[in-house]
Short mmCIF file of C-alpha atoms and ligand atoms in Angstrom, two decimals:
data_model
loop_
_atom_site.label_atom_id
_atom_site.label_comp_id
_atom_site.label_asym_id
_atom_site.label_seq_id
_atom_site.Cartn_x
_atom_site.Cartn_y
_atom_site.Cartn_z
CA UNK A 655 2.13 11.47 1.23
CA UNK A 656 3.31 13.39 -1.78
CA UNK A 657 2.04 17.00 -2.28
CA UNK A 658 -1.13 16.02 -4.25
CA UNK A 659 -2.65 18.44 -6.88
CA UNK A 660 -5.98 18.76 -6.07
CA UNK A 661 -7.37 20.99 -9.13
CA UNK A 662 -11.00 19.72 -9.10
CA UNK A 663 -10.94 19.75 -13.03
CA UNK A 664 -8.38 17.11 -12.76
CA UNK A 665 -10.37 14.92 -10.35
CA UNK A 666 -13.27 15.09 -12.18
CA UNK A 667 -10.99 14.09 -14.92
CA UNK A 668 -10.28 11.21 -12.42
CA UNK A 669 -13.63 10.43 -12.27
CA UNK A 670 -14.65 9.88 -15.91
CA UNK A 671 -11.02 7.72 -16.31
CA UNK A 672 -12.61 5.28 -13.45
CA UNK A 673 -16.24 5.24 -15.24
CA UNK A 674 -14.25 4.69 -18.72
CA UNK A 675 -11.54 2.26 -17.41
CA UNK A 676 -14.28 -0.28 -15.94
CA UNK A 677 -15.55 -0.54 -19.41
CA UNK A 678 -14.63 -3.96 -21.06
CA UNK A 679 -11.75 -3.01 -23.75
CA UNK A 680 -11.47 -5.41 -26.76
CA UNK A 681 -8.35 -6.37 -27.85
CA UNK A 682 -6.41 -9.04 -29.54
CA UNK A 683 -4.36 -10.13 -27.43
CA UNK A 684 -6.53 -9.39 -24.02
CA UNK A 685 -9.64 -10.56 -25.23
CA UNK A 686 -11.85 -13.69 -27.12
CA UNK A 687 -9.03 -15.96 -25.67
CA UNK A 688 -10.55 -17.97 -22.65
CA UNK A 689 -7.86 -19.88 -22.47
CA UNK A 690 -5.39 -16.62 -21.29
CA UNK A 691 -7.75 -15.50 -19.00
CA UNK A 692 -7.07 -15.94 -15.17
CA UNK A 693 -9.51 -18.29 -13.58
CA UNK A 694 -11.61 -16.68 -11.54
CA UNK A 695 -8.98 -16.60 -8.31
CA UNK A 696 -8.93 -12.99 -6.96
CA UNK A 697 -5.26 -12.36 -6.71
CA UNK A 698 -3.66 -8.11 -6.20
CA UNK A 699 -1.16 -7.28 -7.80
CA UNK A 700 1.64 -4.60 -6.64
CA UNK A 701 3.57 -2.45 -9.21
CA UNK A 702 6.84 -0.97 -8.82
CA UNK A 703 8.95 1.01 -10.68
CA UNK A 704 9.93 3.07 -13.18
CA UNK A 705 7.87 5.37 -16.20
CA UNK A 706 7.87 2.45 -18.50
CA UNK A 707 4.91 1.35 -15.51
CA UNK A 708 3.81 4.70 -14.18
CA UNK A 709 -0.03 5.45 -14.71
CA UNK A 710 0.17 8.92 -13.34
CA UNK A 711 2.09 9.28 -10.20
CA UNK A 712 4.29 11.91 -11.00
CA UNK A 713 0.89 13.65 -11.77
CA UNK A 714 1.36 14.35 -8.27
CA UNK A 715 4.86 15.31 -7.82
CA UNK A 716 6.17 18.55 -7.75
CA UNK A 717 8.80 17.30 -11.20
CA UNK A 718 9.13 19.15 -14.18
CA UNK A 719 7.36 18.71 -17.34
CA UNK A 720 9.97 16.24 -18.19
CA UNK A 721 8.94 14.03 -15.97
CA UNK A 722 5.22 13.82 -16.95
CA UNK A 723 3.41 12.36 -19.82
CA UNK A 724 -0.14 14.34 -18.61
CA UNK A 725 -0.48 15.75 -22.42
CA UNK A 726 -1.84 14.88 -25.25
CA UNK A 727 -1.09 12.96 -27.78
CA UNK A 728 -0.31 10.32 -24.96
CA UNK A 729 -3.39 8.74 -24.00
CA UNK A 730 -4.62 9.43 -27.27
CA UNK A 731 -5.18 5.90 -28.95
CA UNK A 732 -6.77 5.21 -25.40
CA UNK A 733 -7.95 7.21 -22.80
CA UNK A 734 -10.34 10.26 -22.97
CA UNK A 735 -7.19 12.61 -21.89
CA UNK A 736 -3.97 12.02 -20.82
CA UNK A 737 -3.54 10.07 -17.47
CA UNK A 738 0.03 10.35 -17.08
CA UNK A 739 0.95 7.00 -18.86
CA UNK A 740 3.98 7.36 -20.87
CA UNK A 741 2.14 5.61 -23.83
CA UNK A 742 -0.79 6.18 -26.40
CA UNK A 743 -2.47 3.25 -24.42
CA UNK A 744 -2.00 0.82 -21.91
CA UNK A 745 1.41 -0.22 -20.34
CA UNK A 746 2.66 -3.93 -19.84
CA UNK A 747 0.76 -3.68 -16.12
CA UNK A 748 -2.38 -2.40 -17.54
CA UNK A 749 -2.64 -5.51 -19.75
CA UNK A 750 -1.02 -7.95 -17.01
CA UNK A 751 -4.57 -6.57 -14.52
CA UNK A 752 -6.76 -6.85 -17.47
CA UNK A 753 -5.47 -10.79 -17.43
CA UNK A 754 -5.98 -10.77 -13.73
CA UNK A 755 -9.52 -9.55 -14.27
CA UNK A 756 -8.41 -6.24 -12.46
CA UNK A 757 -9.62 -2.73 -13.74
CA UNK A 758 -6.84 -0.36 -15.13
CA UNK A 759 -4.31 1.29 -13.09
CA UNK A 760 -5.16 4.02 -10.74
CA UNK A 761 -1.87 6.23 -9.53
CA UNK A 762 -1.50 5.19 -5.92
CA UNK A 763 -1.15 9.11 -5.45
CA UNK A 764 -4.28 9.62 -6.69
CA UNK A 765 -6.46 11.48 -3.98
CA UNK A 766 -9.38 9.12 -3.06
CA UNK A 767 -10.21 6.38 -1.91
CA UNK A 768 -8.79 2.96 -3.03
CA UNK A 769 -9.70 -0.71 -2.63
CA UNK A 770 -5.87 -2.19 -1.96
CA UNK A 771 -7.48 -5.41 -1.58
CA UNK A 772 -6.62 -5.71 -5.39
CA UNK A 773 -3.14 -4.29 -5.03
CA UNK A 774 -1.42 -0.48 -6.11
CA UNK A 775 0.40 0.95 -8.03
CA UNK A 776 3.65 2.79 -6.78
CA UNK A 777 5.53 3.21 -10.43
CA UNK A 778 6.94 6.58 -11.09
CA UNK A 779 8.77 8.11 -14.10
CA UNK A 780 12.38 8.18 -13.84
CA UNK A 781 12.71 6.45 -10.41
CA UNK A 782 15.39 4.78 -9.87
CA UNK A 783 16.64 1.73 -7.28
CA UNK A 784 19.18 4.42 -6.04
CA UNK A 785 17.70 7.62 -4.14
CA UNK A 786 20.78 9.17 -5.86
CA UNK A 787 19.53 8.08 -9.32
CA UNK A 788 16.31 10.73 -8.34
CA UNK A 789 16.01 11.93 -5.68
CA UNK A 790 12.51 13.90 -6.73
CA UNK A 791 10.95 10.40 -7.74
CA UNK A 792 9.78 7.62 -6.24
CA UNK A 793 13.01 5.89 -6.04
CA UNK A 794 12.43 2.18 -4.73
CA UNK A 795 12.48 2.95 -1.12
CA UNK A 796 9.60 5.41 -1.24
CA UNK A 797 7.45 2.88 -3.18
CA UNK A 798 8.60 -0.01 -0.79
CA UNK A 799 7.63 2.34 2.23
CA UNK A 800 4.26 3.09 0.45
CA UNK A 801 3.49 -0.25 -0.11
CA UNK A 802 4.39 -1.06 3.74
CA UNK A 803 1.82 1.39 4.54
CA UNK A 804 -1.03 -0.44 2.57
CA UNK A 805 -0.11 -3.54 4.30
CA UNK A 806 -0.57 -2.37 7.23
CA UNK A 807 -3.63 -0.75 6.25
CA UNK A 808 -4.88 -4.29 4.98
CA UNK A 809 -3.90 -5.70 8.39
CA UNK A 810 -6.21 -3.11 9.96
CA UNK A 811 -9.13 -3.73 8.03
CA UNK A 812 -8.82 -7.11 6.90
CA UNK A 813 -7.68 -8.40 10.13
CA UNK A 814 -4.20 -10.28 10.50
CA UNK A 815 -4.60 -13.52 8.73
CA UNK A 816 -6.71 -12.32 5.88
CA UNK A 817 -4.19 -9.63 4.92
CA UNK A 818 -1.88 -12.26 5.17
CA UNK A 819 -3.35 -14.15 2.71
CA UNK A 820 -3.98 -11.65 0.49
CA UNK A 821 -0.22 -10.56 0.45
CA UNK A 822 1.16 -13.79 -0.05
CA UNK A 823 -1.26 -14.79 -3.08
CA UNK A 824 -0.61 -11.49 -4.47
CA UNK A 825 1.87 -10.76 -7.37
CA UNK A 826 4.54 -8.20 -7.06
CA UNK A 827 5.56 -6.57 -10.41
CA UNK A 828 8.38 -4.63 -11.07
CA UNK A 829 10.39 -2.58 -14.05
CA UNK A 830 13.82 -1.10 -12.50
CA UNK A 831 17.26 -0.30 -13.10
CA UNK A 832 16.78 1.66 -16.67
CA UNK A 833 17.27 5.05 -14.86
CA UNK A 834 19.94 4.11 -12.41
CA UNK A 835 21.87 3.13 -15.43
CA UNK A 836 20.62 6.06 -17.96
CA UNK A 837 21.71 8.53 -14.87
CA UNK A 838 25.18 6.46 -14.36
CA UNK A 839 26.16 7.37 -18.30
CA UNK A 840 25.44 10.96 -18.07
CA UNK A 841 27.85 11.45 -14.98
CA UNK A 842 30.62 8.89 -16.29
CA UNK A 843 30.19 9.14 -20.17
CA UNK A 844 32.49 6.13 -20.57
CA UNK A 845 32.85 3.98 -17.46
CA UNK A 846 35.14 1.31 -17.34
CA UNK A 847 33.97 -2.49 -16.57
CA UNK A 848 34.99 -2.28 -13.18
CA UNK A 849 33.03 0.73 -12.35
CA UNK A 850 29.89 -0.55 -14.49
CA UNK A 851 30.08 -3.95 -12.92
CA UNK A 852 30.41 -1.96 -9.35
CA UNK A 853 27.48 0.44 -9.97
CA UNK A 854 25.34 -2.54 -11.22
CA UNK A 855 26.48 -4.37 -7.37
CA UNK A 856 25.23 -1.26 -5.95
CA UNK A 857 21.47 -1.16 -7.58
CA UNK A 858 21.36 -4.82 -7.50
CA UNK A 859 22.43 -4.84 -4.14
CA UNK A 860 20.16 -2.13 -3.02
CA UNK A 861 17.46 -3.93 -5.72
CA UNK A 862 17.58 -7.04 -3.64
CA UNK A 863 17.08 -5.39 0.11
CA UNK A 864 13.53 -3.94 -1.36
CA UNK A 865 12.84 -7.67 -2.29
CA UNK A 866 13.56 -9.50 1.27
CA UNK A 867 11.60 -6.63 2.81
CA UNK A 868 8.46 -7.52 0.32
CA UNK A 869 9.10 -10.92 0.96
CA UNK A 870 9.60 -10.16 4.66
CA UNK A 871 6.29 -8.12 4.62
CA UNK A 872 5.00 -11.93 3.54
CA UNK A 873 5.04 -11.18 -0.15
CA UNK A 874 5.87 -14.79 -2.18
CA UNK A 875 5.42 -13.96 -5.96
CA UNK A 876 7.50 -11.87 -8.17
CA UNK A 877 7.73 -10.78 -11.44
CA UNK A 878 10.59 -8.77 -12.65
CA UNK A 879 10.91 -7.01 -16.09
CA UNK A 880 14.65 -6.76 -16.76
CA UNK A 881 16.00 -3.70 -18.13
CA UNK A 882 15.44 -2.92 -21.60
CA UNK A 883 18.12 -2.42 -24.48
CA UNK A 884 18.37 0.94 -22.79
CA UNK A 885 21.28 2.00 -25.57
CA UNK A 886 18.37 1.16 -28.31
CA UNK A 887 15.80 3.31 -27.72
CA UNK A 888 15.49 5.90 -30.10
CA UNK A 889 16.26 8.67 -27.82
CA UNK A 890 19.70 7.21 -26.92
CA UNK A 891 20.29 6.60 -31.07
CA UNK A 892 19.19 10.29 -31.52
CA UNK A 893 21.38 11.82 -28.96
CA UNK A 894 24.27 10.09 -29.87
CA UNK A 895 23.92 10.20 -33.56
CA UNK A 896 23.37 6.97 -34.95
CA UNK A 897 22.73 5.62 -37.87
CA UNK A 898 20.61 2.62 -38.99
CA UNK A 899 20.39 -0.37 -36.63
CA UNK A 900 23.47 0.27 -34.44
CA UNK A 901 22.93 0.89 -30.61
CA UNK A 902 24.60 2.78 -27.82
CA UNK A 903 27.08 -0.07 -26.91
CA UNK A 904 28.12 0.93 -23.03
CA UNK A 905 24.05 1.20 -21.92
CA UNK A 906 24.06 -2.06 -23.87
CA UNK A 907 26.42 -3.42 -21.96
CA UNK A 908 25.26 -1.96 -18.12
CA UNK A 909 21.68 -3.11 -19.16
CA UNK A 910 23.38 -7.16 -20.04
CA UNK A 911 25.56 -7.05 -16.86
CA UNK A 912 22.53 -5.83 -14.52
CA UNK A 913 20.22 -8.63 -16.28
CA UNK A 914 22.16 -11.19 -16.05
CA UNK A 915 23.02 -10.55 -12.45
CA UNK A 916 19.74 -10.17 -11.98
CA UNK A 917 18.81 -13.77 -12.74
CA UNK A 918 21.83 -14.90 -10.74
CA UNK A 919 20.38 -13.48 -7.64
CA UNK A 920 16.88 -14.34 -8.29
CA UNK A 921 18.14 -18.28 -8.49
CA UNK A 922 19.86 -17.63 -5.15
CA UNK A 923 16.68 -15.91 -3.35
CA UNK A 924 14.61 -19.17 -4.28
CA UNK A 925 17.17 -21.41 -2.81
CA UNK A 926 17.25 -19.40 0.22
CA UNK A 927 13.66 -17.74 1.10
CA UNK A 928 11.38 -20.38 1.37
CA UNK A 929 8.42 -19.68 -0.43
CA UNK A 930 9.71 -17.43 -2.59
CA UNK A 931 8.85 -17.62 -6.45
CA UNK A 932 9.31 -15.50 -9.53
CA UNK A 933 9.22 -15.03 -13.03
CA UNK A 934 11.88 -12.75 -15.27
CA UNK A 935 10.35 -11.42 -18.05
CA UNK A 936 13.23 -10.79 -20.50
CA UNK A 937 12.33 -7.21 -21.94
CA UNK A 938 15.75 -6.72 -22.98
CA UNK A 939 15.63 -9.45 -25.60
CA UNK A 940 12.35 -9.28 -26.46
CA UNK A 941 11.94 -5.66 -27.42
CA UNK A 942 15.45 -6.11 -28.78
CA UNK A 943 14.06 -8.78 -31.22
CA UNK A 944 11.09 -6.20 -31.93
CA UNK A 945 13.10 -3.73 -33.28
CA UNK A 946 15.25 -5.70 -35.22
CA UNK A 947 12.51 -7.72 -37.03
CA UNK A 948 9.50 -5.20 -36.39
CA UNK A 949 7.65 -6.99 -39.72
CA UNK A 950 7.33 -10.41 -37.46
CA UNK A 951 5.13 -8.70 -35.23
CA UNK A 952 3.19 -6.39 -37.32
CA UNK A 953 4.93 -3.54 -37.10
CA UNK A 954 6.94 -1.68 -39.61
CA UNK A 955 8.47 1.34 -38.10
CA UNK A 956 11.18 0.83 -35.63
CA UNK A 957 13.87 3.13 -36.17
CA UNK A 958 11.73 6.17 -35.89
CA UNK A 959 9.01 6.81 -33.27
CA UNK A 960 5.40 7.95 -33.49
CA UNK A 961 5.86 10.76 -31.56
CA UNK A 962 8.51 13.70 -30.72
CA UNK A 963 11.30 15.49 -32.74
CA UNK A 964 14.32 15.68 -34.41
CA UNK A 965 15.53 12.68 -36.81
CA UNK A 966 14.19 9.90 -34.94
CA UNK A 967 11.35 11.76 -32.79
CA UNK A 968 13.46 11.26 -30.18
CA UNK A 969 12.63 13.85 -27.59
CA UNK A 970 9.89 16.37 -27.14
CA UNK A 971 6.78 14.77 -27.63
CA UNK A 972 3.62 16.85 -26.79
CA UNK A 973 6.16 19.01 -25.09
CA UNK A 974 6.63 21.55 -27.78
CA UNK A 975 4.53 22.88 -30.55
CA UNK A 976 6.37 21.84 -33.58
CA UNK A 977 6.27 18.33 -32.71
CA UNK A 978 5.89 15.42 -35.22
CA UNK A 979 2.87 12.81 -34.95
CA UNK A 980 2.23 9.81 -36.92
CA UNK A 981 -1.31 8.56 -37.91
CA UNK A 982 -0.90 4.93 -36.79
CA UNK A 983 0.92 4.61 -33.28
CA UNK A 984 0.11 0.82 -33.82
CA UNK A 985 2.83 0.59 -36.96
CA UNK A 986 5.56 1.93 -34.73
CA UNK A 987 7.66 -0.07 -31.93
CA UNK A 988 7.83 3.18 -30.21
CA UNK A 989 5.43 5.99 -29.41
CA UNK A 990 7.96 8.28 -28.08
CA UNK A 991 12.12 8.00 -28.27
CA UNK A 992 11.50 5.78 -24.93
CA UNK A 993 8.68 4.26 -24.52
CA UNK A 994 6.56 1.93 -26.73
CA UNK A 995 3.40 2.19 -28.07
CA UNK A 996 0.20 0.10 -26.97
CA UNK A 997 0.48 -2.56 -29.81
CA UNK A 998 4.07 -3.22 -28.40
CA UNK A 999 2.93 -3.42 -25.34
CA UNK A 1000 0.07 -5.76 -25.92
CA UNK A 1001 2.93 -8.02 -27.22
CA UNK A 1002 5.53 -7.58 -24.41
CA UNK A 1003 2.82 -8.29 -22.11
CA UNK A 1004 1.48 -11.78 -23.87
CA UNK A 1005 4.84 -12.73 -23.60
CA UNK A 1006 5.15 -12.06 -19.74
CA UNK A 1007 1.26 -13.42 -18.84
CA UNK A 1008 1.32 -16.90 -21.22
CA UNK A 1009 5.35 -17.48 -21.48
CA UNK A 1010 6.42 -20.11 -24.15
CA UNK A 1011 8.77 -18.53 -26.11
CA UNK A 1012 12.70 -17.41 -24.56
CA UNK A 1013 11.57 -14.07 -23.28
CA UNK A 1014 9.96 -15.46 -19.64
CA UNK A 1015 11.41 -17.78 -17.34
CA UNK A 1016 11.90 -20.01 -15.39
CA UNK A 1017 7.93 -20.02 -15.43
CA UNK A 1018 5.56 -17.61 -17.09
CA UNK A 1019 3.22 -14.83 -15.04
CA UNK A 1020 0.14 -17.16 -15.92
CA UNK A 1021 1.64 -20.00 -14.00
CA UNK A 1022 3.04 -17.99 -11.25
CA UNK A 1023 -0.27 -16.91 -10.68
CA UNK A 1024 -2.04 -20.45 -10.85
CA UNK A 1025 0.77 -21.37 -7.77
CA UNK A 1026 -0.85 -21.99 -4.11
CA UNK A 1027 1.22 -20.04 -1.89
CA UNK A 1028 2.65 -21.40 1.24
CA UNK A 1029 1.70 -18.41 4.20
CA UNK A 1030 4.45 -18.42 6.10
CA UNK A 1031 4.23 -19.78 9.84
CA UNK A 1032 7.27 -17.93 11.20
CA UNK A 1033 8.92 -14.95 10.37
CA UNK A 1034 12.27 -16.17 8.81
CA UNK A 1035 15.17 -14.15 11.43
CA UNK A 1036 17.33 -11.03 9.35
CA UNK A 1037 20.22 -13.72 9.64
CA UNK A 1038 18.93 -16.64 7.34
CA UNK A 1039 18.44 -13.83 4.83
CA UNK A 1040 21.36 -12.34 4.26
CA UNK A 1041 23.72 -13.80 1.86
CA UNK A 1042 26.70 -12.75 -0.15
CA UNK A 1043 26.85 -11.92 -3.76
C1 LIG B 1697 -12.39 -4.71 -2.69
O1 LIG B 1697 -12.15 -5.71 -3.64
C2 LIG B 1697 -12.36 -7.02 -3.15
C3 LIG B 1697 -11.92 -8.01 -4.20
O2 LIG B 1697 -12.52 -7.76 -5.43
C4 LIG B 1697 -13.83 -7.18 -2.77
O3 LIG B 1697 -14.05 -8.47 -2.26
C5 LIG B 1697 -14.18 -6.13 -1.73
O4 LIG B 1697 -15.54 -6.19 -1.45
C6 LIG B 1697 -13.83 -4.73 -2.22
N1 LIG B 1697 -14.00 -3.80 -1.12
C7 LIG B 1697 -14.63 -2.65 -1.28
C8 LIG B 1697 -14.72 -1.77 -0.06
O5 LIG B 1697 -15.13 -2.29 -2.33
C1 LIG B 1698 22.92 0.71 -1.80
O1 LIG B 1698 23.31 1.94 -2.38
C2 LIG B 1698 24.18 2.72 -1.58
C3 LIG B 1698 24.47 4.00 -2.32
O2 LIG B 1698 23.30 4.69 -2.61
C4 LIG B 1698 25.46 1.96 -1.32
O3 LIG B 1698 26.30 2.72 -0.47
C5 LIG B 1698 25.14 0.62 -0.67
O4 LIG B 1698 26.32 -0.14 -0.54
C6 LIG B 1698 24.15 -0.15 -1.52
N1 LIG B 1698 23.74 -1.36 -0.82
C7 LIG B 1698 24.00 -2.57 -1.29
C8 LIG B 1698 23.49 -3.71 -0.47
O5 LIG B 1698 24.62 -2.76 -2.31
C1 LIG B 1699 25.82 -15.15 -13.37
O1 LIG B 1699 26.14 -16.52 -13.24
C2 LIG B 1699 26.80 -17.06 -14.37
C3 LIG B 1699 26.94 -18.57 -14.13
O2 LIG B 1699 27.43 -18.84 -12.86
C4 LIG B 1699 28.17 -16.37 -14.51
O3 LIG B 1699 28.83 -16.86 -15.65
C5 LIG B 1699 27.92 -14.87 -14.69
O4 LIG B 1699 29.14 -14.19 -14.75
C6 LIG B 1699 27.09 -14.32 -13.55
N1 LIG B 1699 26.74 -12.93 -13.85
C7 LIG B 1699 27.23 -11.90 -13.19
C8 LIG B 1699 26.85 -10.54 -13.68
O5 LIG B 1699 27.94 -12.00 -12.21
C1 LIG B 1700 2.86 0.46 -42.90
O1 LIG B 1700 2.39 -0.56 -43.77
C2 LIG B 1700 1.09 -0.36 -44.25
C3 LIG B 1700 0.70 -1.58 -45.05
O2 LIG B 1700 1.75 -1.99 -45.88
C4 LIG B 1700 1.05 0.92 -45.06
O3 LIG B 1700 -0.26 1.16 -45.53
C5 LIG B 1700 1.49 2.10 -44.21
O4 LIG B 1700 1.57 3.28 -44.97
C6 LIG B 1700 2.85 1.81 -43.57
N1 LIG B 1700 3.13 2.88 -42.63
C7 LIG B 1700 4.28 3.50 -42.56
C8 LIG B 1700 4.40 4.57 -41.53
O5 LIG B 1700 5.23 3.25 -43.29
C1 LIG B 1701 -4.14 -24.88 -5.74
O1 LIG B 1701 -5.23 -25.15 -4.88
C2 LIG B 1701 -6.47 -25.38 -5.54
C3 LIG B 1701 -7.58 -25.46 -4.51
O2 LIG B 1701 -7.10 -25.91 -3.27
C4 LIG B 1701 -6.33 -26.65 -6.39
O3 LIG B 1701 -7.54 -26.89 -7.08
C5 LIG B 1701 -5.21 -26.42 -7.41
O4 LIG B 1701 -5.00 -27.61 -8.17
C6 LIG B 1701 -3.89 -26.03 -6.72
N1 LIG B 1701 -2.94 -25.64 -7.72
C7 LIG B 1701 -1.69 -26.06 -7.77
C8 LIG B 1701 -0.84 -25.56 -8.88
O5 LIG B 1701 -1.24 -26.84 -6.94
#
């Protein structure tokens, strides 16, 4: 395990979040819909990745304040106090369990004791695919070999077969890449396409050995976020000076070529693991589309974010005193100059649960969830799963 705080303020804190979080939350888009709402199949759900899904993990790191969103105002359109999310609400996973009929996110770190029967959540802020992308997060091996260890916990209480079950009904959800790529700029500040389209190889490459050993582990169901318009975000526009609409092209770029590689490989695990199905939820496009139109989904601020400083609020929110904060997080796109507010996220995340428009394919979340998993009768040998890229 991680070093864990273990101020008893802050589990007490714990406490009242998992009292509060088990209250029913109305929303629009969660809510009064029947017809979004899971059946009443018990299916866990395992998150991976990166801060855009965190719900407090690094809470329990020994990072900098960087690398933590434990302050107020996040939390604040929300939560009681700050839990860690990097967000004034919920994240796209928090509304994903609320459409699974699961409670909110608990950090997996979180001292305690946990019912894995419904899944965990591994995502930490800045983690990368690569250990060299951060080496102080959980970088994708550490939450793969977390999540091995609550398997095999299942397997000891559950019993073989049961666990089994559970694993291969259960959805695996995942945001990674952004900070392999964000990390790649700031060492080569202008790469050219043949070292972008070999660093992509690498964390796709590296990407797709965590997903044969989930799927190896018996896991069937994925759902991958793709990167975002990393080069859009109003940090990036900030730092590099922009003005208006225009984004940083080469993280535009990196972000495309890692997406679109991403779906190439995803065809070729289905051809090749039996079993395995997934969804891509297209969160390049679709918060791409959200900050060009904002108006068509209710918003009208997204060139400047709720939260932070400097001319877009870019950095710094909660972090220093002179920080700016707006009145209505749910106007703005963003909350901070990287992450988006709850409202966006409510409409990111109705986009990866009920499909039907371009953002989700080749099926939505919903549907992935409503398939009957096949639990497989023989361990497929290392052989059949390799493959070339
Ligand atoms: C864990 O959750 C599952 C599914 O909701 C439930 O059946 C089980 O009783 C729970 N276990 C404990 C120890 O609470
Ligand atoms: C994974 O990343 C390492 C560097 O961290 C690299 O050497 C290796 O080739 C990558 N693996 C794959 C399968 O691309
Ligand atoms: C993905 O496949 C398409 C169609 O075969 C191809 O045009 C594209 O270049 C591939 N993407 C990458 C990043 O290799
Ligand atoms: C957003 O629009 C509403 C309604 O038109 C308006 O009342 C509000 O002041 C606007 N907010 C910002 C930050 O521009
Ligand atoms: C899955 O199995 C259940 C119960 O066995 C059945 O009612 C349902 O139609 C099946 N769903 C699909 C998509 O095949």
């Amino acid at each position: 395990m991680e070093p864990a705080a273990t101020s008893s303020i802050r589990s007490l804190l714990y406490i009242m979040l998992l009292l509060y979080s088990s209250l029913p939350i109305a929303t629009a888009t969660s809510q009064g819909d029947e017809s979004r709402q899971a059946n009443n199949k018990h299916v866990a759900v395992f998150v991976f990745g990166d801060s855009l899904f965190d719900p407090g993990n690094n809470n329990y790191l020994y990072v900098s304040i960087e690398g933590k969103a434990n302050f107020t105002p996040y939390g604040e359109s929300l939560f009681e106090y700050p839990t860690g999310r990097f967000c004034d609400g919920r994240t796209v996973p928090d509304f994903a369990a609320t459409y699974l009929n699961l409670p909110l996110w608990e950090p997996y770190l979180q001292p305690g004791s946990h019912n894995f029967s419904k899944g965990a959540n591994f995502a930490s802020a800045g983690a990368g695919v690569l250990e060299e992308s951060s080496p102080d997060r959980l970088y994708s091996q550490k939450q793969l070999k977390y999540f091995k260890e609550v398997a095999n916990l299942l397997k000891q209480q559950l019993g073989d077969a049961e666990a089994k079950k559970i694993l291969a009904d259960a959805i695996y959800l995942s945001s990674f890449g952004g900070v392999d790529y964000m990390t790649f700029i700031r060492s080569i500040s202008n790469p050219t396409e043949l070292q972008q389209r070999e660093h992509v190889n690498k964390v796709i490459g590296n990407f797709t050995d965590v997903i044969k050993e989930i799927y190896e582990m018996g896991g069937r169901k994925f759902a991958f976020q793709n990167v975002g318009p990393l080069g859009c975000t109003l940090r990036m526009k900030q730092e590099y000076d922009l003005s208006g609409g225009a984004c940083v092209e080469v993280l535009q770029e990196i972000a495309s070529l890692h997406n679109s590689l991403l779906s190439n490989v995803t065809t070729k695990l289905q051809s090749q693991l039996s079993g395995f199905d997934y969804v891509i939820f297209d969160f390049f496009n679709s918060l791409k589309d959200m900050i060009n139109y904002p108006t068509k989904y209710g918003f009208n601020v997204s060139e400047i974010a709720c939260c932070g400083i400097g001319s877009r609020r870019g950095f710094e929110c909660g972090r220093v005193k002179q920080y700016e904060l707006c009145s209505g997080p749910n106007e703005y796109v963003f909350f901070d100059g990287g992450h988006q507010s709850e409202h966006a996220n409510s409409i990111l995340s109705n986009f990866l649960w009920n499909g039907g428009s371009d953002f989700t394919w080749p099926i939505s979340m919903k549907q992935l969830y409503e398939l009957n998993s096949t639990i497989p009768i023989e361990i497929l040998s290392k052989d059949k799963l390799l493959f070339s890229m």
